[in-house]
Tab-separated table of C-alpha atoms (C1' of nucleotides) in Angstrom:
chain	number	residue	atom	x	y	z
R	12	MET	CA	72.192	-16.249	40.771
R	13	VAL	CA	72.842	-20.437	41.402
R	14	VAL	CA	70.625	-21.696	39.756
R	15	LYS	CA	71.974	-25.623	40.497
R	16	GLU	CA	71.687	-26.884	44.025
R	17	ARG	CA	69.443	-24.898	45.376
R	18	VAL	CA	68.203	-24.180	48.501
R	19	ARG	CA	64.363	-25.601	47.488
R	20	PRO	CA	64.606	-27.912	44.480
R	21	GLY	CA	61.679	-29.381	44.376
R	22	GLY	CA	58.492	-29.976	41.995
R	23	ARG	CA	57.582	-26.729	41.436
R	24	SER	CA	61.095	-25.162	41.110
R	25	ALA	CA	62.010	-27.859	38.669
R	26	ARG	CA	59.244	-28.057	36.952
R	27	ILE	CA	59.176	-24.048	36.027
R	28	GLN	CA	62.974	-24.373	34.774
R	29	ALA	CA	62.450	-27.047	32.540
R	30	SER	CA	59.485	-24.862	31.232
R	31	VAL	CA	61.979	-22.171	30.694
R	32	HIS	CA	64.142	-24.274	28.988
R	33	ALA	CA	61.642	-25.940	27.179
R	34	ALA	CA	60.138	-22.073	26.165
R	35	VAL	CA	64.138	-20.753	25.381
R	36	ASP	CA	64.885	-24.165	23.032
R	37	ALA	CA	61.411	-23.927	21.174
R	38	LEU	CA	61.382	-20.264	20.578
R	39	LEU	CA	65.187	-20.021	19.707
R	40	GLU	CA	63.783	-21.984	16.889
R	41	GLN	CA	61.248	-19.515	15.598
R	42	MET	CA	62.256	-16.525	15.739
R	43	ASP	CA	65.931	-14.593	15.972
R	44	ARG	CA	68.221	-14.448	19.030
R	45	ALA	CA	67.874	-10.108	18.573
R	46	GLU	CA	63.926	-10.185	19.353
R	47	LEU	CA	64.340	-12.932	21.725
R	48	THR	CA	62.849	-10.995	24.718
R	49	ILE	CA	62.230	-11.976	28.812
R	50	PRO	CA	58.726	-11.213	28.734
R	51	VAL	CA	58.295	-13.488	25.367
R	52	ILE	CA	60.245	-16.425	27.218
R	53	ALA	CA	57.938	-16.293	30.402
R	54	GLU	CA	54.403	-16.150	28.164
R	55	ARG	CA	55.573	-19.040	25.934
R	56	ALA	CA	56.274	-21.074	29.385
R	57	GLY	CA	53.331	-19.807	30.834
R	58	VAL	CA	54.706	-17.989	33.363
R	59	THR	CA	55.621	-14.502	34.755
R	60	PRO	CA	58.477	-12.360	34.028
R	61	SER	CA	59.851	-11.453	37.306
R	62	THR	CA	60.093	-14.765	38.030
R	63	ILE	CA	62.331	-15.571	35.190
R	64	TYR	CA	63.939	-12.311	36.811
R	65	ARG	CA	64.716	-13.517	40.045
R	66	ARG	CA	65.799	-16.381	39.433
R	67	TRP	CA	68.351	-15.603	36.532
R	68	GLY	CA	68.453	-11.630	36.294
R	69	ASN	CA	68.640	-11.724	32.437
R	70	LEU	CA	68.832	-12.782	29.622
R	71	GLY	CA	71.984	-13.021	29.436
R	72	GLU	CA	72.165	-15.708	32.120
R	73	LEU	CA	69.093	-17.528	30.901
R	74	LEU	CA	70.663	-18.137	28.035
R	75	SER	CA	74.303	-19.080	28.978
R	76	ASP	CA	72.363	-21.948	31.591
R	77	VAL	CA	70.342	-23.097	27.995
R	78	ALA	CA	73.247	-23.218	25.850
R	79	VAL	CA	75.990	-25.110	28.593
R	80	LYS	CA	72.765	-27.768	29.273
R	81	ARG	CA	72.914	-28.229	25.335
R	82	LEU	CA	76.562	-28.597	25.380
R	83	ARG	CA	76.169	-31.518	27.493
R	84	PRO	CA	77.136	-34.158	24.983
R	85	ALA	CA	74.539	-36.815	24.216
R	86	ALA	CA	76.733	-40.186	23.916
R	87	GLU	CA	80.296	-41.787	24.860
R	88	PRO	CA	82.690	-40.457	21.617
R	89	ALA	CA	82.870	-43.068	18.910
R	90	ASP	CA	84.504	-46.120	18.995
R	91	THR	CA	86.297	-46.153	15.681
R	92	GLY	CA	89.098	-49.027	17.169
R	93	THR	CA	92.261	-46.386	18.108
R	94	ALA	CA	92.615	-43.679	20.715
R	95	LYS	CA	93.967	-41.824	17.221
R	96	SER	CA	91.537	-42.207	15.120
R	97	ASP	CA	89.013	-41.754	18.271
R	98	LEU	CA	90.613	-38.283	18.467
R	99	LEU	CA	90.582	-37.696	14.728
R	100	ALA	CA	86.570	-38.391	14.392
R	101	TRP	CA	86.136	-36.241	18.038
R	102	ALA	CA	88.035	-32.841	16.903
R	103	GLU	CA	86.102	-33.042	13.757
R	104	GLN	CA	82.712	-33.413	14.900
R	105	TYR	CA	83.371	-30.901	17.489
R	106	ALA	CA	84.713	-28.489	15.299
R	107	GLU	CA	81.671	-28.812	13.203
R	108	GLU	CA	79.569	-28.297	16.026
R	109	MET	CA	80.804	-25.813	17.305
R	110	SER	CA	81.660	-23.203	14.310
R	111	SER	CA	77.789	-23.550	13.427
R	112	GLU	CA	75.800	-20.404	13.874
R	113	VAL	CA	74.147	-21.869	16.799
R	114	GLY	CA	77.575	-23.863	18.247
R	115	ARG	CA	78.734	-20.545	17.994
R	116	ALA	CA	75.575	-18.933	19.523
R	117	MET	CA	75.551	-20.869	22.330
R	118	ILE	CA	79.528	-20.494	23.782
R	119	ARG	CA	78.960	-16.657	23.339
R	120	ASP	CA	75.951	-17.371	25.339
R	121	VAL	CA	77.996	-19.675	27.727
R	122	MET	CA	80.995	-17.156	27.635
R	123	ALA	CA	79.094	-14.015	28.276
R	124	SER	CA	78.013	-14.880	32.145
R	125	PRO	CA	80.824	-13.471	34.516
R	126	THR	CA	78.639	-14.885	37.995
R	127	GLU	CA	78.633	-18.438	37.095
R	128	ASN	CA	81.237	-20.531	36.044
R	129	ASN	CA	79.627	-22.543	33.528
R	130	ALA	CA	82.687	-22.361	30.710
R	131	GLU	CA	84.265	-24.087	33.672
R	132	ARG	CA	81.394	-26.905	32.875
R	133	CYS	CA	81.738	-26.941	29.403
R	134	CYS	CA	85.111	-27.530	29.478
R	135	GLY	CA	84.730	-30.294	31.700
R	136	TYR	CA	82.067	-32.251	29.551
R	137	THR	CA	84.914	-32.159	26.860
R	138	TYR	CA	87.050	-33.297	29.350
R	139	GLU	CA	84.651	-36.138	30.058
R	140	GLN	CA	84.861	-36.614	26.498
R	141	LEU	CA	88.993	-37.239	26.462
R	142	GLN	CA	89.395	-38.739	29.235
R	143	ALA	CA	86.902	-41.650	27.442
R	144	ILE	CA	88.855	-42.130	24.478
R	145	SER	CA	91.697	-42.175	27.142
R	146	ASP	CA	90.083	-45.155	29.323
R	147	ARG	CA	89.137	-47.319	26.131
R	148	ALA	CA	92.266	-47.267	24.841
R	149	GLU	CA	94.261	-47.839	28.034
R	150	ALA	CA	91.720	-50.629	28.079
R	151	ARG	CA	92.777	-51.955	24.645
R	152	GLY	CA	95.846	-52.190	25.204
R	153	GLU	CA	96.619	-48.703	23.709
R	154	ALA	CA	99.176	-45.705	25.577
R	155	GLY	CA	96.271	-43.197	27.032
R	156	LEU	CA	95.450	-40.086	26.447
R	157	ASP	CA	97.531	-37.014	27.946
R	158	VAL	CA	93.949	-35.291	28.166
R	159	GLU	CA	96.034	-31.961	29.203
R	160	ALA	CA	98.250	-31.975	26.037
R	161	VAL	CA	95.192	-32.811	23.857
R	162	LEU	CA	93.679	-29.950	25.484
R	163	ASP	CA	96.206	-27.248	24.668
R	164	LEU	CA	97.103	-28.568	21.172
R	165	VAL	CA	93.618	-30.352	20.216
R	166	VAL	CA	90.864	-28.492	21.198
R	167	ALA	CA	91.975	-24.858	22.558
R	168	PRO	CA	93.271	-24.190	18.566
R	169	ILE	CA	89.442	-25.085	17.624
R	170	MET	CA	88.255	-23.032	19.465
R	171	TYR	CA	90.203	-20.131	19.226
R	172	ARG	CA	90.132	-20.345	15.580
R	173	ILE	CA	86.040	-21.344	15.820
R	174	LEU	CA	85.869	-18.009	17.672
R	175	PHE	CA	88.609	-15.694	16.480
R	176	LEU	CA	89.665	-16.547	12.749
R	177	ALA	CA	88.055	-18.422	11.070
R	178	PRO	CA	86.281	-22.141	11.502
R	179	PRO	CA	89.152	-25.008	11.295
R	180	ASP	CA	88.469	-27.458	8.287
R	181	VAL	CA	89.357	-31.260	7.653
R	182	ALA	CA	92.846	-31.208	7.193
R	183	HIS	CA	93.572	-28.904	9.571
R	184	CYS	CA	91.648	-30.948	12.403
R	185	ARG	CA	94.120	-33.937	11.466
R	186	ALA	CA	97.107	-31.638	11.812
R	187	LEU	CA	95.876	-30.576	15.314
R	188	VAL	CA	95.322	-34.241	16.155
R	189	GLU	CA	98.706	-35.144	14.077
R	190	ARG	CA	100.861	-33.390	16.258
R	191	ALA	CA	99.531	-33.914	19.193
R	192	LEU	CA	100.047	-38.160	18.633
R	193	PRO	CA	102.717	-38.113	16.446
R	194	GLY	CA	102.848	-40.901	14.522
R	195	GLN	CA	100.532	-42.989	16.500
R	196	GLY	CA	98.260	-45.335	16.163
R	197	GLN	CA	98.437	-45.422	11.896
R	198	LYS	CA	95.785	-47.996	10.526
R	199	ARG	CA	97.527	-50.448	13.125
R	200	GLY	CA	99.381	-49.849	15.758
R	201	GLY	CA	103.177	-49.893	14.153
K	20	MET	CA	75.672	-0.441	13.541
K	21	VAL	CA	78.792	-0.167	11.720
K	22	VAL	CA	80.799	1.993	13.146
K	23	LYS	CA	83.841	2.276	11.493
K	24	GLU	CA	83.749	3.624	7.760
K	25	ARG	CA	80.878	5.273	8.324
K	26	VAL	CA	79.019	7.092	5.470
K	27	ARG	CA	79.730	11.051	6.888
K	28	PRO	CA	82.708	10.584	9.114
K	29	GLY	CA	82.882	14.256	9.960
K	30	GLY	CA	84.035	16.385	13.125
K	31	ARG	CA	80.763	15.809	14.815
K	32	SER	CA	80.448	12.216	14.330
K	33	ALA	CA	83.953	11.461	15.349
K	34	ARG	CA	83.385	13.850	18.295
K	35	ILE	CA	80.597	12.293	19.640
K	36	GLN	CA	82.431	8.561	19.490
K	37	ALA	CA	85.104	9.968	21.262
K	38	SER	CA	83.385	11.516	23.728
K	39	VAL	CA	80.996	7.756	24.221
K	40	HIS	CA	84.028	6.006	24.273
K	41	ALA	CA	86.037	8.384	26.696
K	42	ALA	CA	82.424	8.409	28.832
K	43	VAL	CA	82.975	4.576	29.149
K	44	ASP	CA	86.287	4.003	29.942
K	45	ALA	CA	86.459	6.189	32.693
K	46	LEU	CA	82.807	5.082	33.931
K	47	LEU	CA	83.996	1.114	34.316
K	48	GLU	CA	86.734	2.681	36.577
K	49	GLN	CA	84.306	4.252	39.099
K	50	MET	CA	81.241	1.642	39.278
K	51	ASP	CA	80.378	-2.013	38.398
K	52	ARG	CA	79.653	-3.284	34.698
K	53	ALA	CA	76.443	-4.737	35.622
K	54	GLU	CA	75.379	-0.909	36.787
K	55	LEU	CA	76.788	0.311	33.344
K	56	THR	CA	73.721	1.504	31.372
K	57	ILE	CA	72.766	4.055	28.107
K	58	PRO	CA	71.450	6.639	30.120
K	59	VAL	CA	74.127	6.339	32.288
K	60	ILE	CA	76.609	6.903	29.631
K	61	ALA	CA	74.780	9.073	27.920
K	62	GLU	CA	74.910	11.865	30.793
K	63	ARG	CA	78.132	11.145	31.461
K	64	ALA	CA	79.125	11.848	26.928
K	65	GLY	CA	76.376	14.551	26.986
K	66	VAL	CA	74.928	12.934	24.454
K	67	THR	CA	71.145	11.435	24.179
K	68	PRO	CA	70.444	8.489	24.798
K	69	SER	CA	69.617	7.830	21.445
K	70	THR	CA	72.088	8.959	19.995
K	71	ILE	CA	74.018	5.436	20.862
K	72	TYR	CA	70.888	3.744	20.612
K	73	ARG	CA	70.979	4.545	16.678
K	74	ARG	CA	74.722	4.346	16.270
K	75	TRP	CA	75.454	1.413	18.676
K	76	GLY	CA	72.076	-0.249	18.706
K	77	ASN	CA	72.976	-1.775	22.191
K	78	LEU	CA	75.134	-1.467	25.675
K	79	GLY	CA	76.980	-5.181	23.447
K	80	GLU	CA	77.688	-3.809	20.943
K	81	LEU	CA	79.114	-0.688	22.182
K	82	LEU	CA	80.950	-2.352	24.530
K	83	SER	CA	82.328	-4.443	21.930
K	84	ASP	CA	83.723	-1.450	20.306
K	85	VAL	CA	85.319	0.015	23.315
K	86	ALA	CA	87.230	-3.319	24.469
K	87	VAL	CA	88.678	-4.051	20.669
K	88	LYS	CA	89.762	-0.247	21.489
K	89	ARG	CA	91.501	-1.138	24.441
K	90	LEU	CA	92.854	-4.571	23.528
K	91	ARG	CA	95.017	-3.466	20.657
K	92	PRO	CA	98.655	-3.198	21.640
K	93	ALA	CA	100.503	0.309	22.586
K	94	ALA	CA	103.768	-0.671	21.949
K	95	GLU	CA	106.194	-3.282	19.664
K	96	PRO	CA	106.725	-6.705	21.384
K	97	ALA	CA	110.228	-6.045	23.412
K	98	ASP	CA	112.964	-7.105	22.100
K	99	THR	CA	115.232	-9.227	24.057
K	100	GLY	CA	117.507	-10.550	21.856
K	101	THR	CA	116.112	-14.300	20.693
K	102	ALA	CA	112.813	-14.806	18.754
K	103	LYS	CA	112.138	-17.412	21.126
K	104	SER	CA	112.788	-15.352	23.961
K	105	ASP	CA	110.709	-12.410	22.285
K	106	LEU	CA	107.974	-14.666	21.961
K	107	LEU	CA	108.414	-15.975	26.041
K	108	ALA	CA	108.268	-12.633	27.081
K	109	TRP	CA	105.066	-11.639	24.756
K	110	ALA	CA	103.284	-14.756	25.594
K	111	GLU	CA	103.903	-14.354	29.707
K	112	GLN	CA	102.634	-10.529	29.405
K	113	TYR	CA	99.184	-11.480	26.705
K	114	ALA	CA	98.815	-13.827	29.979
K	115	GLU	CA	98.597	-12.138	32.238
K	116	GLU	CA	96.645	-9.210	30.764
K	117	MET	CA	94.438	-11.525	29.523
K	118	SER	CA	93.991	-13.180	32.777
K	119	SER	CA	93.362	-10.405	34.733
K	120	GLU	CA	89.425	-9.509	35.514
K	121	VAL	CA	88.905	-6.440	33.132
K	122	GLY	CA	90.877	-8.136	30.531
K	123	ARG	CA	88.350	-11.579	30.532
K	124	ALA	CA	85.391	-8.617	30.602
K	125	MET	CA	86.954	-7.585	27.341
K	126	ILE	CA	87.143	-10.686	25.357
K	127	ARG	CA	83.350	-11.206	26.773
K	128	ASP	CA	82.714	-7.975	25.400
K	129	VAL	CA	84.262	-8.427	22.518
K	130	MET	CA	82.740	-11.831	21.676
K	131	ALA	CA	79.455	-10.573	22.634
K	132	SER	CA	78.473	-9.114	19.511
K	133	PRO	CA	77.195	-11.429	16.555
K	134	THR	CA	77.788	-8.746	14.130
K	135	GLU	CA	80.611	-6.857	13.866
K	136	ASN	CA	83.962	-8.690	13.646
K	137	ASN	CA	85.556	-7.653	16.554
K	138	ALA	CA	86.661	-10.575	17.701
K	139	GLU	CA	88.599	-10.818	14.413
K	140	ARG	CA	90.358	-7.745	14.773
K	141	CYS	CA	91.579	-8.672	17.825
K	142	CYS	CA	93.119	-11.698	16.418
K	143	GLY	CA	94.780	-9.861	13.702
K	144	TYR	CA	96.444	-7.862	16.332
K	145	THR	CA	97.579	-10.494	17.988
K	146	TYR	CA	98.881	-11.683	14.684
K	147	GLU	CA	100.689	-8.204	13.727
K	148	GLN	CA	102.898	-8.712	17.505
K	149	LEU	CA	103.412	-12.474	16.197
K	150	GLN	CA	104.840	-11.315	12.763
K	151	ALA	CA	106.727	-8.127	14.243
K	152	ILE	CA	108.949	-10.356	16.297
K	153	SER	CA	109.295	-13.247	13.208
K	154	ASP	CA	110.138	-9.805	11.439
K	155	ARG	CA	112.717	-8.789	14.118
K	156	ALA	CA	114.223	-12.237	14.350
K	157	GLU	CA	115.017	-12.439	10.603
K	158	ALA	CA	116.549	-9.206	10.837
K	159	ARG	CA	118.994	-10.502	12.973
K	160	GLY	CA	119.401	-13.654	10.920
K	161	GLU	CA	117.509	-15.778	13.298
K	162	ALA	CA	114.672	-18.486	11.870
K	163	GLY	CA	111.684	-16.212	11.169
K	164	LEU	CA	108.264	-17.656	13.278
K	165	ASP	CA	105.488	-19.802	11.967
K	166	VAL	CA	103.133	-17.208	13.295
K	167	GLU	CA	99.960	-20.160	12.526
K	168	ALA	CA	101.518	-22.743	14.636
K	169	VAL	CA	101.872	-20.273	16.900
K	170	LEU	CA	98.613	-19.067	16.978
K	171	ASP	CA	97.453	-22.973	17.457
K	172	LEU	CA	100.488	-24.261	20.221
K	173	VAL	CA	100.569	-21.018	21.955
K	174	VAL	CA	98.091	-18.218	21.929
K	175	ALA	CA	95.278	-20.408	21.506
K	176	PRO	CA	95.702	-22.673	24.839
K	177	ILE	CA	96.231	-19.429	26.444
K	178	MET	CA	93.059	-17.792	25.049
K	179	TYR	CA	91.466	-21.075	26.148
K	180	ARG	CA	92.565	-21.654	29.431
K	181	ILE	CA	91.550	-17.938	30.651
K	182	LEU	CA	87.775	-18.506	29.272
K	183	PHE	CA	86.997	-22.087	29.965
K	184	LEU	CA	89.260	-23.744	32.235
K	185	ALA	CA	91.945	-21.562	34.464
K	186	PRO	CA	94.810	-18.907	33.918
K	187	PRO	CA	98.005	-20.552	32.696
K	188	ASP	CA	100.935	-19.550	35.036
K	189	VAL	CA	104.435	-18.647	34.150
K	190	ALA	CA	105.636	-21.839	34.016
K	191	HIS	CA	102.911	-22.987	31.928
K	192	CYS	CA	103.225	-20.018	28.860
K	193	ARG	CA	107.196	-21.672	28.812
K	194	ALA	CA	106.004	-24.883	28.270
K	195	LEU	CA	103.955	-23.179	26.155
K	196	VAL	CA	106.768	-21.383	23.728
K	197	GLU	CA	108.866	-24.594	24.501
K	198	ARG	CA	106.991	-26.947	22.723
K	199	ALA	CA	106.231	-24.358	19.545
K	200	LEU	CA	110.148	-23.644	19.880
K	201	PRO	CA	111.472	-26.939	20.661
K	202	GLY	CA	115.175	-26.213	22.045
K	203	GLN	CA	115.550	-23.004	19.764
K	204	GLY	CA	117.967	-19.717	21.002
K	205	GLN	CA	118.355	-21.370	24.026
K	206	LYS	CA	120.532	-18.731	25.644
K	207	ARG	CA	122.917	-18.742	22.965
K	208	GLY	CA	121.459	-20.127	19.687
K	209	GLY	CA	122.537	-23.964	20.199
V	26	DG	C1'	50.081	-38.083	58.137
V	27	DG	C1'	49.540	-32.779	60.186
V	28	DG	C1'	50.583	-27.779	60.834
V	29	DA	C1'	54.414	-24.679	61.287
V	30	DT	C1'	57.881	-22.273	58.786
V	31	DT	C1'	59.444	-19.915	54.342
V	32	DA	C1'	61.301	-20.759	49.669
V	33	DA	C1'	59.491	-19.116	45.421
V	34	DT	C1'	55.910	-17.787	42.722
V	35	DG	C1'	52.184	-14.491	41.251
V	36	DC	C1'	50.393	-9.898	39.960
V	37	DA	C1'	50.115	-5.455	39.882
V	38	DA	C1'	52.108	-0.673	40.548
V	39	DA	C1'	55.973	1.820	39.956
V	40	DT	C1'	60.369	3.141	37.719
V	41	DT	C1'	63.793	2.789	34.688
V	42	DT	C1'	65.392	1.562	29.568
V	43	DT	C1'	64.142	1.277	24.617
V	44	DT	C1'	62.208	2.682	20.948
V	45	DT	C1'	60.185	6.337	17.536
V	46	DG	C1'	58.740	10.269	14.684
V	47	DC	C1'	59.780	14.952	13.710
V	48	DG	C1'	62.042	19.615	14.149
V	49	DT	C1'	66.945	20.881	13.918
V	50	DT	C1'	71.495	21.131	13.258
V	51	DA	C1'	76.015	20.883	10.943
V	52	DG	C1'	78.946	17.829	7.280
V	53	DT	C1'	79.079	17.200	2.218
V	54	DG	C1'	78.749	18.333	-2.647
V	55	DG	C1'	78.197	21.267	-6.027
M	16	DC	C1'	77.595	30.273	-0.564
M	17	DC	C1'	73.386	27.084	-0.886
M	18	DA	C1'	71.529	22.779	-1.531
M	19	DC	C1'	71.171	18.519	0.102
M	20	DT	C1'	71.416	14.984	3.474
M	21	DA	C1'	73.440	12.165	7.322
M	22	DA	C1'	73.545	12.652	12.064
M	23	DC	C1'	71.669	14.291	16.387
M	24	DG	C1'	68.704	16.657	20.286
M	25	DC	C1'	63.816	16.354	21.754
M	26	DA	C1'	59.778	14.229	23.704
M	27	DA	C1'	56.454	11.052	23.545
M	28	DA	C1'	55.288	6.654	23.789
M	29	DA	C1'	56.234	1.711	24.322
M	30	DA	C1'	58.551	-2.521	26.291
M	31	DA	C1'	61.458	-4.169	29.882
M	32	DT	C1'	62.815	-4.081	34.500
M	33	DT	C1'	62.518	-3.944	39.381
M	34	DT	C1'	59.603	-3.924	43.467
M	35	DG	C1'	56.542	-4.662	47.159
M	36	DC	C1'	53.290	-7.713	48.845
M	37	DA	C1'	49.903	-11.494	49.150
M	38	DT	C1'	49.536	-16.265	47.597
M	39	DT	C1'	51.011	-20.989	47.324
M	40	DA	C1'	53.442	-25.013	47.712
M	41	DA	C1'	58.079	-27.001	49.697
M	42	DT	C1'	60.010	-28.272	53.539
M	43	DC	C1'	60.903	-29.204	58.057
M	44	DC	C1'	59.493	-30.701	62.574
M	45	DC	C1'	56.702	-33.304	66.175
DNA sequence: GGGATTAATGCAAATTTTTTGCGTTAGTGG
DNA sequence: CCACTAACGCAAAAAATTTGCATTAATCCC
């Protein structure tokens, strides 16, 4: 079931993995995920179902893999001038992306697999993004971020509310950031 | 798929639902959840598989229902004297229960169903527990809790770390509570 | 490079799960 | 007590999953 660091990751395996992932991506835009099955994916990918069963085990593991791949951030966090405004911009975008139906579905998929550590990888991406904001702040001469604290104070509440309560609005994101970085970098470092 | 508030909730339906739930509870202690299937549950419950398929749709929905039922707190939060120590005791127990393998599995199950709002219900239980601590505090003459703030500052970080990072230890729970209720009710209200 | 080795795939049969049509049972309302 | 109908049981059909074996193609070693 371990897809990464396979024993024989050469050409064919990688090609099939890419083909299957692409098939899932394409099919998720055409049909409801309730009617997405492994035979359907296999046909679209030009692969035998048994190949998918042997490599991923079941649909959940496959969707988990696809989701964690899609959750990887494409770019660095936007540079808005200060650590606080960077964090605010990042948090707002993060909340919006994760609140969407596809976002929630991806989170569910990532967490669905008990064996894989996809959830940890997903959090790792977040950690890297926050670290990037912190590093950039220090390069400017600002104070860096306590990334662990930001996880607790900003990221965790956003995720919790999306999953268990209701998607946080922009005002709430702002309040979370304000609590994490009280009175810091207000328009111009006071 | 809507199990609650059915059109005809009388004797038989309730009996079958209880039987199926009991079967799932019993089987989860005997076998790994990977080998738990609807036909197995049906046989144990003395019911036809098609009945389960028609009422719950699939295994995920059924497990979600069972999990949210098991996640309902059995008792009031312990009364330890002050709101802060109550909250700390509650948070430690919550973290420990949810960190366990069965706890994590239940959370996954609850979140797995896209249609049901089991996750919201689960959070509702937490809200009630926190509200009970708050009410008791006010009855004592203490200040009550800002439950929303506690959700953000204590519950959300615990859940986030369990799901995406690593289970929080007792010290971290204490730090979260300290951040939520700074310098309040320290052994004797200063 | 070239051949031996073997992980990974394709194929098809066997198994298991899921769906579906229809008769029966048992709550529900009059 | 009777009519009505939601929910169930049963069995056949359809679909998905597993599994054994032959084939393909990376990887390793020379």
